[in-house]
Amino acid sequence: MMKRSLLLSVVAVSLLLPSGTVFAADQQRDMDKTMDKTMDRDMDKTMDKLQDRDMDKTMDQKMDKTKDQKMDKTKTQKKVQKRVQTQERIYGSQLMTRQERVEFRARMRAAKTAEEREQIRLQHHEQMKERAKAKGITLPDAPPAMGGGMGPGSGMGPGTGMGPGGGMGAGGGRK
């Protein structure tokens, strides 16, 4: 009988072993599938994040480019405006060639003192008056004020205003 129970034990163990092995293999396969799904999901999330980051980077670059273009446009407009203002401040600029204006500005920048600049300005004023006279054009008698713009004594505020004999027309004012 002992032999018989031993034999049954051996048979039972041998029968359990393959089914246990099959069960373990099924568990391993299920775990592998779960791992594959998890890895696929993680990979998809990572790819989505990378695509989002690339899209954000592209959008930032486009926005930076647009901003740079606007800044360049503003700079260009300011340069043109400054050039126009500078030309308007050069006495008789409408009678000068572009090269003459460039040379005049260079001479003014090269002058070391305010007196030197004033001398260049007065000399230029006389030349422009002669040129205007030759062409039959009238220019104001006084050269533009040094430095341009409103300085002391210009603009609104306390000042002499219209004094005796001032005003429009040939009349002498009220009596």
CSV table of C-alpha atoms in Angstrom, one decimal:
chain,number,residue,atom,x,y,z
A,1,MET,CA,0.0,0.0,0.0
A,2,MET,CA,2.8,2.3,0.6
A,3,LYS,CA,4.1,1.7,-2.8
A,4,ARG,CA,0.7,2.5,-4.1
A,5,SER,CA,0.4,5.9,-2.3
A,6,LEU,CA,4.0,6.8,-3.3
A,7,LEU,CA,3.0,6.0,-6.9
A,8,LEU,CA,-0.1,8.1,-6.6
A,9,SER,CA,2.0,11.0,-5.2
A,10,VAL,CA,4.4,10.8,-8.0
A,11,VAL,CA,1.7,10.6,-10.6
A,12,ALA,CA,-0.1,13.6,-8.9
A,13,VAL,CA,3.1,15.6,-8.8
A,14,SER,CA,3.8,14.9,-12.4
A,15,LEU,CA,0.3,15.8,-13.4
A,16,LEU,CA,0.5,19.0,-11.4
A,17,LEU,CA,3.9,20.0,-12.7
A,18,PRO,CA,2.8,20.5,-16.3
A,19,SER,CA,-0.4,22.3,-15.4
A,20,GLY,CA,1.6,24.5,-13.0
A,21,THR,CA,4.1,25.2,-15.8
A,22,VAL,CA,1.2,26.0,-18.2
A,23,PHE,CA,-0.3,28.2,-15.5
A,24,ALA,CA,3.0,30.0,-15.0
A,25,ALA,CA,3.5,30.4,-18.7
A,26,ASP,CA,0.0,31.9,-19.0
A,27,GLN,CA,0.8,34.3,-16.2
A,28,GLN,CA,4.1,35.3,-17.9
A,29,ARG,CA,2.3,35.9,-21.2
A,30,ASP,CA,-0.4,38.0,-19.5
A,31,MET,CA,2.3,40.0,-17.7
A,32,ASP,CA,4.2,40.5,-21.0
A,33,LYS,CA,1.0,41.8,-22.7
A,34,THR,CA,0.4,44.2,-19.8
A,35,MET,CA,4.0,45.4,-20.0
A,36,ASP,CA,3.7,45.9,-23.8
A,37,LYS,CA,0.5,47.8,-23.4
A,38,THR,CA,2.0,50.0,-20.6
A,39,MET,CA,5.2,50.6,-22.7
A,40,ASP,CA,3.1,51.5,-25.8
A,41,ARG,CA,1.0,53.9,-23.7
A,42,ASP,CA,4.1,55.5,-22.2
A,43,MET,CA,5.8,55.7,-25.6
A,44,ASP,CA,2.7,57.4,-27.0
A,45,LYS,CA,2.6,59.9,-24.1
A,46,THR,CA,6.3,60.6,-24.6
A,47,MET,CA,5.8,61.1,-28.4
A,48,ASP,CA,2.9,63.4,-27.7
A,49,LYS,CA,5.0,65.5,-25.3
A,50,LEU,CA,7.8,65.7,-27.9
A,51,GLN,CA,5.4,66.8,-30.6
A,52,ASP,CA,3.8,69.3,-28.3
A,53,ARG,CA,7.2,70.7,-27.4
A,54,ASP,CA,8.2,70.9,-31.1
A,55,MET,CA,5.0,72.7,-31.9
A,56,ASP,CA,5.5,75.1,-29.0
A,57,LYS,CA,9.1,75.7,-30.2
A,58,THR,CA,7.9,76.3,-33.7
A,59,MET,CA,5.2,78.7,-32.6
A,60,ASP,CA,7.7,80.6,-30.4
A,61,GLN,CA,10.1,80.9,-33.3
A,62,LYS,CA,7.3,82.2,-35.5
A,63,MET,CA,6.3,84.7,-32.8
A,64,ASP,CA,9.9,85.8,-32.3
A,65,LYS,CA,10.3,86.2,-36.1
A,66,THR,CA,7.2,88.3,-36.3
A,67,LYS,CA,8.3,90.4,-33.3
A,68,ASP,CA,11.7,90.9,-34.9
A,69,GLN,CA,10.1,92.0,-38.1
A,70,LYS,CA,7.9,94.5,-36.3
A,71,MET,CA,10.9,95.8,-34.5
A,72,ASP,CA,12.9,96.1,-37.7
A,73,LYS,CA,10.0,97.9,-39.3
A,74,THR,CA,9.8,100.3,-36.4
A,75,LYS,CA,13.5,100.9,-36.5
A,76,THR,CA,13.3,101.6,-40.3
A,77,GLN,CA,10.4,104.0,-39.7
A,78,LYS,CA,12.3,105.8,-37.0
A,79,LYS,CA,15.4,106.1,-39.2
A,80,VAL,CA,13.4,107.5,-42.1
A,81,GLN,CA,11.6,109.9,-39.8
A,82,LYS,CA,15.0,111.0,-38.3
A,83,ARG,CA,16.4,111.5,-41.8
A,84,VAL,CA,13.5,113.6,-42.8
A,85,GLN,CA,13.7,115.6,-39.6
A,86,THR,CA,17.4,116.1,-40.1
A,87,GLN,CA,16.9,117.2,-43.7
A,88,GLU,CA,14.3,119.7,-42.6
A,89,ARG,CA,16.8,121.1,-40.0
A,90,ILE,CA,19.4,121.7,-42.7
A,91,TYR,CA,18.9,125.2,-44.0
A,92,GLY,CA,18.2,125.0,-47.7
A,93,SER,CA,18.2,121.2,-47.8
A,94,GLN,CA,15.7,121.3,-50.7
A,95,LEU,CA,18.4,123.0,-52.7
A,96,MET,CA,21.1,120.5,-51.9
A,97,THR,CA,21.9,117.1,-53.4
A,98,ARG,CA,22.0,114.1,-51.2
A,99,GLN,CA,25.8,114.1,-51.4
A,100,GLU,CA,25.9,117.7,-50.2
A,101,ARG,CA,23.6,116.9,-47.3
A,102,VAL,CA,25.8,113.9,-46.3
A,103,GLU,CA,29.0,116.1,-46.6
A,104,PHE,CA,27.4,118.9,-44.5
A,105,ARG,CA,26.4,116.5,-41.8
A,106,ALA,CA,29.9,115.0,-41.8
A,107,ARG,CA,31.4,118.4,-41.4
A,108,MET,CA,29.0,119.2,-38.5
A,109,ARG,CA,29.9,115.9,-36.7
A,110,ALA,CA,33.6,116.5,-37.3
A,111,ALA,CA,33.5,120.0,-35.7
A,112,LYS,CA,35.0,119.8,-32.2
A,113,THR,CA,33.3,122.9,-30.6
A,114,ALA,CA,30.0,124.6,-30.7
A,115,GLU,CA,31.7,127.7,-32.1
A,116,GLU,CA,33.1,125.6,-35.0
A,117,ARG,CA,29.6,124.2,-35.7
A,118,GLU,CA,28.1,127.6,-35.6
A,119,GLN,CA,30.7,128.9,-38.1
A,120,ILE,CA,30.0,126.0,-40.5
A,121,ARG,CA,26.2,126.6,-40.1
A,122,LEU,CA,26.6,130.4,-40.9
A,123,GLN,CA,28.8,129.7,-43.9
A,124,HIS,CA,26.4,127.1,-45.2
A,125,HIS,CA,23.5,129.6,-44.7
A,126,GLU,CA,25.2,132.2,-46.9
A,127,GLN,CA,25.9,129.6,-49.6
A,128,MET,CA,22.2,128.5,-49.6
A,129,LYS,CA,21.0,132.1,-49.7
A,130,GLU,CA,23.1,132.7,-52.8
A,131,ARG,CA,21.9,129.4,-54.4
A,132,ALA,CA,18.3,130.3,-53.6
A,133,LYS,CA,18.7,133.8,-55.1
A,134,ALA,CA,20.2,132.3,-58.3
A,135,LYS,CA,17.2,130.0,-58.6
A,136,GLY,CA,14.6,132.7,-57.7
A,137,ILE,CA,13.6,130.9,-54.5
A,138,THR,CA,13.1,132.7,-51.2
A,139,LEU,CA,14.5,131.2,-48.0
A,140,PRO,CA,14.1,132.6,-44.5
A,141,ASP,CA,16.7,135.1,-43.5
A,142,ALA,CA,17.8,133.5,-40.3
A,143,PRO,CA,19.5,130.1,-40.2
A,144,PRO,CA,17.7,127.5,-38.1
A,145,ALA,CA,18.5,127.6,-34.4
A,146,MET,CA,21.5,125.5,-33.2
A,147,GLY,CA,20.5,122.0,-32.2
A,148,GLY,CA,17.0,122.3,-33.6
A,149,GLY,CA,13.9,121.6,-31.6
A,150,MET,CA,12.6,123.8,-28.8
A,151,GLY,CA,15.2,125.2,-26.5
A,152,PRO,CA,15.3,128.2,-24.3
A,153,GLY,CA,13.2,131.1,-25.6
A,154,SER,CA,11.2,128.9,-28.0
A,155,GLY,CA,7.8,127.5,-27.8
A,156,MET,CA,5.1,128.5,-25.4
A,157,GLY,CA,5.7,130.1,-22.0
A,158,PRO,CA,6.8,133.4,-20.7
A,159,GLY,CA,8.5,135.6,-23.3
A,160,THR,CA,8.3,138.8,-25.2
A,161,GLY,CA,5.3,137.8,-27.4
A,162,MET,CA,4.1,140.4,-29.8
A,163,GLY,CA,5.7,143.6,-28.9
A,164,PRO,CA,5.2,147.1,-30.3
A,165,GLY,CA,4.6,147.1,-34.0
A,166,GLY,CA,4.1,143.3,-34.0
A,167,GLY,CA,1.2,141.5,-35.5
A,168,MET,CA,-0.1,141.0,-39.0
A,169,GLY,CA,-0.5,143.5,-41.8
A,170,ALA,CA,0.9,146.9,-42.6
A,171,GLY,CA,-1.3,148.7,-40.1
A,172,GLY,CA,0.3,150.1,-37.0
A,173,GLY,CA,-2.1,148.4,-34.6
A,174,ARG,CA,-4.9,150.1,-32.6
A,175,LYS,CA,-4.6,153.7,-31.5
